[in-house]
Amino acid sequence: MSAYDVIRKKRDGGVLDEDEMRAFVAGCLSGEVPDYQASAFLMAVVLRGMTPGETVALTRIMLESGRTLRFDALPGPLLDKHSTGGVGDKVSIPLLPIAASCGLFVPMISGRSLGHTGGTLDKLESIPGMTTALGEEAISRQVRSHGGCFAAQTADLVPADRMFYALRDAVAAVESVPLIVSSILSKKLAEGIAGVVIDVKCGRGAFMETIGGARELAGALEAAGEAMGVPVKTLVTAMDEPLGAAVGNAIEIEESIRVLEGRGPADVASLTVRLAAEMFVLGGLAPSVADGEAIARRAIDSGRALERFERIVAAQGGRLDPGAPRFGLPAAPVTRIVPAAERGYLSRLDARAVGEAVRGLGGGRLRREDAVDPAVGIVCRKKTGDAVAPGDPLFEIHAASAEGADAAARRLARATGVSAEPVPRARVVLDRTYPG
Ligand code: URA
């Protein structure tokens, strides 16, 4: 079947068989199928969806488009965590050293910014000298010696996802259950892991805006994991407002370090501890989530997790200076405060609007070849439920220029709502979709 016929069949709601998809993906990778046909196929999947069987087949084809890592005889469970993507979601950064310092092995292969959401790799690469382009050898060495690494996909690891991910970002083809499932699971299964905990984001700033959509994605991730023989555990968590205060690259690293110092914002700190606990339960290191949380908190309180983070970063060439302002991370030349105009309680802090404003500042990508500015970003000085009075700082904009700061301030003007009545703080964990 030609590429054209595959696209047409999916466009018309047909069910593709594994051989048809395998030939199509192979053509995309060899260059025989041009980007515009690959993009059309991805959009047809967004619009028509896929059956569970097609989703599993696509995941397998993407996984088999490259090599798979192997870690023989590690002295502890090899697990990972992934997020479906959010604004200010820096959890992977403090979570990896917590997990690694407690006996798990975590080969964290992460992504770059996608749509209005940030990417773990872009954040980490704001650390001077830090490289995430580790080859297979280095990933294996680093996981064995330090319990984990932060790595980009290598050229040989799931090349189909690398290509599809960039095209989806460019053509608004991200919001699709089968594409998200196949993208995440092909990457995670290529790590050779024994299980994965996935944080399924739900709300205005997530790719799944409704609880129904997030549950569908969570269920599809778990079902595809089961079909492929790897336990996948999901947690549905809120993404209506940004997670934590910082949204940007270097400023999110700074906030991640604060989490490891035990001084991070409550929402991001508690979610990090919770997801670490889920990993400890999955790996058999804790009998319950409460026990797992206690293990994670001890790793933070003892300083072990921070020490492990510094070791992992240094092993990847990163230079963090604990004595320098902001740990020596790059700083933007322009800082601007956006003040509140009204008195009351913050009732809305729109994660998507904040994410788009950061992307507009240069902290994310509009085209796949764009470079990101590591220093720019937005610090949310108030969160939903906080009391505000006229003149109180709502946002702190870190921009490359005064014009950039003006544009971000205009975008942020529509990002908040204020209510005269007290507003409850937003819940972080919405749903755990599996028993136990
Ligand atoms: N993260 C991924 O790796 N892929 C997606 O499609 C969405 C989030």
Coordinates of C-alpha atoms and ligand atoms in Angstrom, one line a residue:
M1 CA 0.0 0.0 0.0
S2 CA 1.4 3.4 -0.9
A3 CA 1.9 6.2 1.7
Y4 CA -1.0 8.0 0.0
D5 CA -3.3 5.0 0.5
V6 CA -2.3 4.6 4.2
I7 CA -3.1 8.3 4.8
R8 CA -6.4 8.0 2.9
K9 CA -7.4 4.9 4.8
K10 CA -6.8 6.6 8.2
R11 CA -8.4 9.8 7.0
D12 CA -11.6 7.8 6.2
G13 CA -11.6 6.1 9.6
G14 CA -10.2 2.8 8.5
V15 CA -8.2 0.5 10.7
L16 CA -4.6 0.0 9.6
D17 CA -2.8 -3.3 10.0
E18 CA 0.7 -3.6 11.4
D19 CA 2.3 -4.2 8.0
E20 CA 0.8 -1.1 6.5
M21 CA 2.0 1.0 9.4
R22 CA 5.4 -0.6 9.5
A23 CA 6.0 0.1 5.8
F24 CA 4.8 3.7 6.3
V25 CA 7.1 4.4 9.3
A26 CA 10.0 2.8 7.5
G27 CA 9.4 5.1 4.5
C28 CA 9.3 8.1 6.8
L29 CA 12.6 7.1 8.3
S30 CA 14.3 6.4 5.0
G31 CA 13.1 9.7 3.5
E32 CA 11.0 7.9 0.9
V33 CA 7.9 9.3 2.6
P34 CA 8.3 13.1 2.8
D35 CA 7.5 15.2 5.9
Y36 CA 4.3 16.5 4.4
Q37 CA 2.9 13.0 4.1
A38 CA 4.1 12.0 7.5
S39 CA 2.4 15.1 8.9
A40 CA -0.8 14.3 7.1
F41 CA -0.8 10.8 8.5
L42 CA -0.3 12.2 12.1
M43 CA -3.2 14.6 11.6
A44 CA -5.4 11.9 10.3
V45 CA -4.6 9.9 13.5
V46 CA -5.5 13.0 15.6
L47 CA -8.8 13.3 13.9
R48 CA -9.8 9.6 13.5
G49 CA -8.0 8.0 16.5
M50 CA -6.8 4.4 16.6
T51 CA -8.1 1.2 18.0
P52 CA -6.2 -0.2 21.0
G53 CA -4.7 -2.8 18.7
E54 CA -3.5 -0.2 16.3
T55 CA -2.0 1.8 19.2
V56 CA -0.1 -1.2 20.4
A57 CA 1.1 -2.0 16.9
L58 CA 2.3 1.6 16.3
T59 CA 4.1 1.6 19.7
R60 CA 5.8 -1.7 18.8
I61 CA 6.8 -0.4 15.3
M62 CA 8.2 2.8 16.8
L63 CA 10.1 0.9 19.5
E64 CA 11.6 -1.4 16.9
S65 CA 12.6 1.5 14.7
G66 CA 15.8 1.7 16.8
R67 CA 17.9 -0.1 19.3
T68 CA 16.9 -1.0 22.8
L69 CA 19.1 -0.4 25.9
R70 CA 20.2 -3.3 28.0
F71 CA 21.4 -3.1 31.6
D72 CA 22.5 -6.5 32.8
A73 CA 22.6 -7.5 36.5
L74 CA 21.8 -4.2 38.1
P75 CA 21.6 -4.4 41.9
G76 CA 18.2 -2.8 42.0
P77 CA 15.0 -2.3 40.0
L78 CA 15.3 -0.4 36.7
L79 CA 12.3 1.9 36.5
D80 CA 11.3 5.3 35.1
K81 CA 8.8 8.1 35.3
H82 CA 7.4 10.2 32.5
S83 CA 4.9 13.0 32.3
T84 CA 2.4 13.7 29.5
G85 CA 3.6 17.3 29.6
G86 CA 2.6 20.4 31.5
V87 CA 3.6 24.0 32.3
G88 CA 6.2 24.3 35.1
D89 CA 6.4 20.5 35.3
K90 CA 10.0 20.1 36.5
V91 CA 9.2 17.0 38.6
S92 CA 11.5 14.6 36.7
I93 CA 14.5 16.8 37.7
P94 CA 14.3 16.4 41.5
L95 CA 12.6 13.0 41.3
L96 CA 15.5 11.2 39.5
P97 CA 18.1 11.9 42.2
I98 CA 15.6 11.0 44.9
A99 CA 14.8 7.7 43.3
A100 CA 18.5 7.0 42.5
S101 CA 19.7 7.8 46.0
C102 CA 17.1 5.3 47.4
G103 CA 18.2 2.2 45.3
L104 CA 16.3 2.6 42.0
F105 CA 18.0 2.8 38.7
V106 CA 16.5 5.3 36.3
P107 CA 17.7 5.8 32.7
M108 CA 15.6 8.9 32.2
I109 CA 15.3 9.6 28.5
S110 CA 13.3 12.8 28.2
G111 CA 12.0 15.2 25.6
R112 CA 12.3 18.8 24.5
S113 CA 9.6 21.4 24.7
L114 CA 6.4 20.4 22.9
G115 CA 3.7 23.0 22.1
H116 CA 3.2 25.3 25.0
T117 CA 4.8 22.8 27.5
G118 CA 8.4 22.8 28.5
G119 CA 10.9 20.0 28.0
T120 CA 13.1 18.4 30.7
L121 CA 16.1 18.4 28.3
D122 CA 15.9 22.1 27.5
K123 CA 15.7 22.9 31.2
L124 CA 18.7 20.7 32.0
E125 CA 20.8 22.1 29.2
S126 CA 20.5 25.6 30.8
I127 CA 23.0 24.3 33.3
P128 CA 26.4 25.6 32.0
G129 CA 28.4 22.7 30.4
M130 CA 25.6 20.1 30.8
T131 CA 25.1 17.6 28.0
T132 CA 22.2 15.3 27.6
A133 CA 23.5 13.8 24.3
L134 CA 24.9 10.7 25.9
G135 CA 25.6 7.6 23.8
E136 CA 24.4 4.2 24.8
E137 CA 27.7 3.4 26.5
A138 CA 27.6 6.6 28.6
I139 CA 23.9 6.0 29.6
S140 CA 24.7 2.6 30.7
R141 CA 27.9 3.7 32.6
Q142 CA 26.1 6.6 34.3
V143 CA 23.1 4.5 35.4
R144 CA 25.3 1.8 36.8
S145 CA 27.6 4.3 38.7
H146 CA 25.1 7.0 39.8
G147 CA 21.8 5.3 39.6
G148 CA 20.5 7.5 36.8
C149 CA 21.1 9.9 34.0
F150 CA 19.2 12.6 32.1
A151 CA 19.5 11.7 28.5
A152 CA 18.1 12.7 25.1
Q153 CA 17.2 10.0 22.6
T154 CA 20.3 8.8 20.9
A155 CA 20.3 8.6 17.1
D156 CA 19.6 4.9 17.3
L157 CA 16.9 5.0 20.0
V158 CA 13.3 5.3 18.7
P159 CA 14.2 7.4 15.7
A160 CA 10.5 7.2 14.6
D161 CA 9.5 9.1 17.8
R162 CA 12.1 11.7 17.3
M163 CA 10.8 12.5 13.9
F164 CA 7.1 12.3 14.7
Y165 CA 7.5 14.3 17.9
A166 CA 9.0 17.3 16.0
L167 CA 6.4 17.1 13.2
R168 CA 3.5 16.8 15.7
D169 CA 4.8 19.9 17.5
A170 CA 5.0 21.9 14.2
V171 CA 1.5 20.9 12.8
A172 CA -0.6 20.9 16.0
A173 CA -0.9 17.1 16.1
V174 CA 0.1 16.6 19.7
E175 CA -3.4 16.1 21.4
S176 CA -4.0 12.5 20.5
V177 CA -4.3 9.5 22.8
P178 CA -2.7 6.9 20.4
L179 CA 0.1 9.4 19.4
I180 CA 0.9 10.2 23.0
V181 CA 0.8 6.6 24.1
S182 CA 3.0 5.4 21.3
S183 CA 5.5 8.3 21.7
I184 CA 5.9 7.8 25.5
L185 CA 5.8 4.1 25.6
S186 CA 8.2 3.5 22.7
K187 CA 10.8 5.7 24.4
K188 CA 10.3 4.2 27.8
L189 CA 10.3 0.6 26.6
A190 CA 13.5 1.2 24.6
E191 CA 15.2 1.9 27.9
G192 CA 14.7 -1.8 28.8
I193 CA 12.9 -0.9 32.0
A194 CA 10.8 -3.2 34.3
G195 CA 8.0 -0.6 34.8
V196 CA 7.1 3.0 34.6
V197 CA 5.0 5.6 36.5
I198 CA 3.3 8.1 34.2
D199 CA 2.0 11.4 35.4
V200 CA -1.0 12.1 33.2
K201 CA -1.6 15.9 33.3
C202 CA -5.2 17.1 33.1
G203 CA -6.5 20.7 32.7
R204 CA -6.1 23.9 30.7
G205 CA -2.3 23.6 30.5
A206 CA -2.3 19.9 29.5
F207 CA -2.8 18.1 26.2
M208 CA -5.8 16.4 27.9
E209 CA -8.1 19.2 29.2
T210 CA -10.9 17.1 30.8
I211 CA -10.8 14.5 33.5
G212 CA -12.5 12.1 31.0
G213 CA -9.8 12.7 28.4
A214 CA -7.0 12.2 31.0
R215 CA -8.6 9.0 32.3
E216 CA -8.9 7.7 28.7
L217 CA -5.2 8.5 28.2
A218 CA -4.2 6.9 31.5
G219 CA -6.2 3.8 30.7
A220 CA -4.7 3.5 27.2
L221 CA -1.2 3.9 28.6
E222 CA -1.8 1.1 31.2
A223 CA -3.5 -1.2 28.6
A224 CA -0.7 -0.7 26.0
G225 CA 1.9 -1.4 28.7
E226 CA 0.1 -4.6 29.7
A227 CA -0.1 -5.7 26.1
M228 CA 3.6 -5.1 25.8
G229 CA 4.5 -6.9 29.1
V230 CA 5.6 -3.8 31.1
P231 CA 3.7 -2.6 34.1
V232 CA 2.6 1.0 33.6
K233 CA 1.1 2.9 36.6
T234 CA -0.6 6.3 36.1
L235 CA -1.5 9.2 38.3
V236 CA -3.8 11.8 36.9
T237 CA -2.7 15.2 38.2
A238 CA -3.9 18.8 37.8
M239 CA -2.5 21.1 35.2
D240 CA -4.9 24.1 35.3
E241 CA -2.3 26.3 36.8
P242 CA 1.5 25.9 36.4
L243 CA 3.2 23.5 38.8
G244 CA 5.3 25.4 41.2
A245 CA 6.2 29.0 40.7
A246 CA 8.8 29.0 37.9
V247 CA 8.1 28.4 34.2
G248 CA 11.2 28.6 32.0
N249 CA 14.4 26.7 31.7
A250 CA 17.1 27.9 34.1
I251 CA 14.5 29.2 36.6
E252 CA 13.0 25.7 36.7
I253 CA 16.4 24.2 37.5
E254 CA 16.7 26.7 40.3
E255 CA 13.3 25.7 41.7
S256 CA 14.2 22.0 41.3
I257 CA 17.2 22.5 43.5
R258 CA 15.0 24.2 46.0
V259 CA 12.8 21.1 46.1
L260 CA 15.9 19.0 46.7
E261 CA 16.9 21.4 49.5
G262 CA 13.4 20.9 51.1
R263 CA 12.4 24.5 50.3
G264 CA 10.4 24.0 47.1
P265 CA 6.8 25.2 46.5
A266 CA 4.3 22.9 48.2
D267 CA 2.6 21.6 45.0
V268 CA 5.7 20.6 43.1
A269 CA 7.4 19.2 46.3
S270 CA 4.5 17.0 47.2
L271 CA 4.0 15.7 43.7
T272 CA 7.7 14.8 43.4
V273 CA 7.5 12.9 46.7
R274 CA 4.3 11.2 45.6
L275 CA 5.6 10.1 42.3
A276 CA 8.8 8.8 43.8
A277 CA 6.7 6.9 46.3
E278 CA 4.7 5.3 43.4
M279 CA 8.1 4.2 41.9
F280 CA 9.2 2.7 45.2
V281 CA 5.9 0.7 45.4
L282 CA 6.3 -0.4 41.8
G283 CA 9.9 -1.5 42.4
G284 CA 9.1 -3.4 45.6
L285 CA 11.1 -1.0 47.8
A286 CA 8.0 0.2 49.8
P287 CA 4.9 -1.7 50.8
S288 CA 2.6 1.4 50.5
V289 CA 2.6 4.9 49.0
A290 CA 2.8 6.3 52.6
D291 CA 5.9 4.3 53.2
G292 CA 7.3 5.3 49.9
E293 CA 6.7 9.0 50.7
A294 CA 8.6 8.6 54.0
I295 CA 11.5 7.1 52.1
A296 CA 11.5 10.0 49.6
R297 CA 11.3 12.6 52.3
R298 CA 14.2 11.1 54.2
A299 CA 16.3 11.3 51.0
I300 CA 15.5 15.0 50.8
D301 CA 15.9 15.8 54.5
S302 CA 19.3 14.0 54.8
G303 CA 20.7 15.9 51.8
R304 CA 21.3 12.6 50.0
A305 CA 19.1 13.5 47.0
L306 CA 20.7 16.9 46.5
E307 CA 24.1 15.4 46.7
R308 CA 23.1 12.7 44.1
F309 CA 21.7 15.5 41.8
E310 CA 25.0 17.3 42.0
R311 CA 26.9 14.1 41.2
I312 CA 24.7 13.2 38.2
V313 CA 24.9 16.8 36.8
A314 CA 28.7 16.9 37.2
A315 CA 29.0 13.5 35.5
Q316 CA 27.2 15.0 32.5
G317 CA 29.6 18.0 32.4
G318 CA 27.2 20.4 34.2
R319 CA 28.7 23.1 36.4
L320 CA 26.4 24.3 39.3
D321 CA 28.0 26.8 41.7
P322 CA 26.2 26.6 45.1
G323 CA 28.1 29.8 46.1
A324 CA 27.0 31.9 43.1
P325 CA 23.7 33.8 42.8
R326 CA 21.2 31.4 41.3
F327 CA 23.8 28.6 41.3
G328 CA 25.6 30.2 38.3
L329 CA 22.6 29.6 36.0
P330 CA 22.1 32.0 33.1
A331 CA 20.1 35.1 34.0
A332 CA 17.9 37.2 31.7
P333 CA 18.9 40.9 31.3
V334 CA 15.4 42.3 31.8
T335 CA 13.2 41.6 34.8
R336 CA 9.6 43.0 35.0
I337 CA 7.0 42.7 37.7
V338 CA 3.3 42.4 36.6
P339 CA 1.2 43.8 39.5
A340 CA -2.4 42.8 40.5
A341 CA -5.0 45.4 39.7
E342 CA -7.8 44.1 42.0
R343 CA -8.3 43.0 45.6
G344 CA -9.6 39.5 46.3
Y345 CA -8.4 35.9 45.8
L346 CA -6.8 34.5 42.8
S347 CA -9.4 32.2 41.2
R348 CA -7.7 31.4 37.9
L349 CA -4.0 31.2 36.8
D350 CA -4.1 29.9 33.3
A351 CA -1.3 27.4 32.7
R352 CA -1.6 27.4 29.0
A353 CA -1.5 31.2 28.8
V354 CA 1.6 31.3 31.0
G355 CA 3.2 28.5 28.9
E356 CA 2.4 30.4 25.7
A357 CA 3.9 33.6 27.2
V358 CA 7.1 31.7 28.0
R359 CA 7.2 30.3 24.5
G360 CA 6.8 33.9 23.2
L361 CA 9.7 35.0 25.3
G362 CA 11.9 32.4 23.6
G363 CA 11.8 29.8 26.3
G364 CA 10.1 27.2 24.0
R365 CA 9.9 26.5 20.3
L366 CA 7.6 27.7 17.5
R367 CA 9.4 25.7 14.8
R368 CA 11.4 22.6 15.3
E369 CA 14.7 24.2 14.4
D370 CA 14.3 27.1 16.9
A371 CA 16.9 27.4 19.7
V372 CA 15.5 28.0 23.2
D373 CA 16.7 30.8 25.4
P374 CA 17.8 29.2 28.7
A375 CA 17.4 32.4 30.8
V376 CA 13.9 33.6 30.0
G377 CA 10.8 32.7 31.9
I378 CA 8.0 33.7 34.2
V379 CA 7.8 33.3 38.0
C380 CA 4.2 33.1 39.2
R381 CA 4.3 35.0 42.5
K382 CA 0.7 34.1 43.4
K383 CA -1.2 30.8 43.0
T384 CA -4.9 29.9 43.0
G385 CA -6.4 30.6 46.4
D386 CA -3.8 33.3 47.4
A387 CA -5.1 36.6 48.6
V388 CA -4.2 39.6 46.3
A389 CA -4.3 43.3 46.7
P390 CA -3.7 46.1 44.1
G391 CA 0.0 46.4 43.4
D392 CA 0.9 42.9 44.7
P393 CA 3.3 41.2 42.3
L394 CA 1.4 38.6 40.3
F395 CA 4.2 37.6 37.9
E396 CA 7.9 38.2 37.5
I397 CA 8.9 38.2 33.9
H398 CA 12.5 37.3 32.9
A399 CA 13.0 38.5 29.3
A400 CA 15.8 39.0 26.8
S401 CA 14.5 42.5 25.9
A402 CA 12.1 45.2 27.1
E403 CA 9.9 44.5 24.1
G404 CA 9.8 40.8 25.0
A405 CA 8.7 41.7 28.5
D406 CA 6.0 44.0 27.2
A407 CA 4.6 41.3 25.0
A408 CA 4.6 38.7 27.8
A409 CA 2.9 41.2 30.1
R410 CA 0.2 41.7 27.5
R411 CA -0.4 38.0 27.3
L412 CA -0.4 37.6 31.1
A413 CA -3.1 40.2 31.5
R414 CA -5.6 37.6 30.3
A415 CA -4.1 34.8 32.4
T416 CA -5.6 35.4 35.8
G417 CA -9.0 35.9 37.4
V418 CA -9.7 37.4 40.8
S419 CA -12.8 36.6 43.0
A420 CA -14.1 38.5 45.9
E421 CA -14.8 35.3 47.8
P422 CA -12.1 33.0 49.2
V423 CA -11.1 30.3 46.7
P424 CA -9.8 26.8 47.7
R425 CA -6.3 25.9 46.7
A426 CA -6.1 23.7 43.7
R427 CA -5.7 19.9 44.3
V428 CA -2.7 18.3 42.7
V429 CA -3.5 14.6 42.5
L430 CA -6.9 14.1 40.9
D431 CA -7.0 10.4 40.3
R432 CA -5.0 7.2 40.8
T433 CA -6.5 4.9 38.2
Y434 CA -5.3 1.6 39.6
P435 CA -6.1 -0.1 42.9
G436 CA -3.7 -0.7 45.8
Ligands
URA1 N1 5.6 13.3 26.1 C1 6.1 12.5 25.1 O1 7.1 12.0 25.1 N2 5.3 12.4 24.0 C2 4.1 13.0 23.8 O2 3.5 12.8 22.8 C3 3.6 13.8 24.8 C4 4.4 14.0 26.0

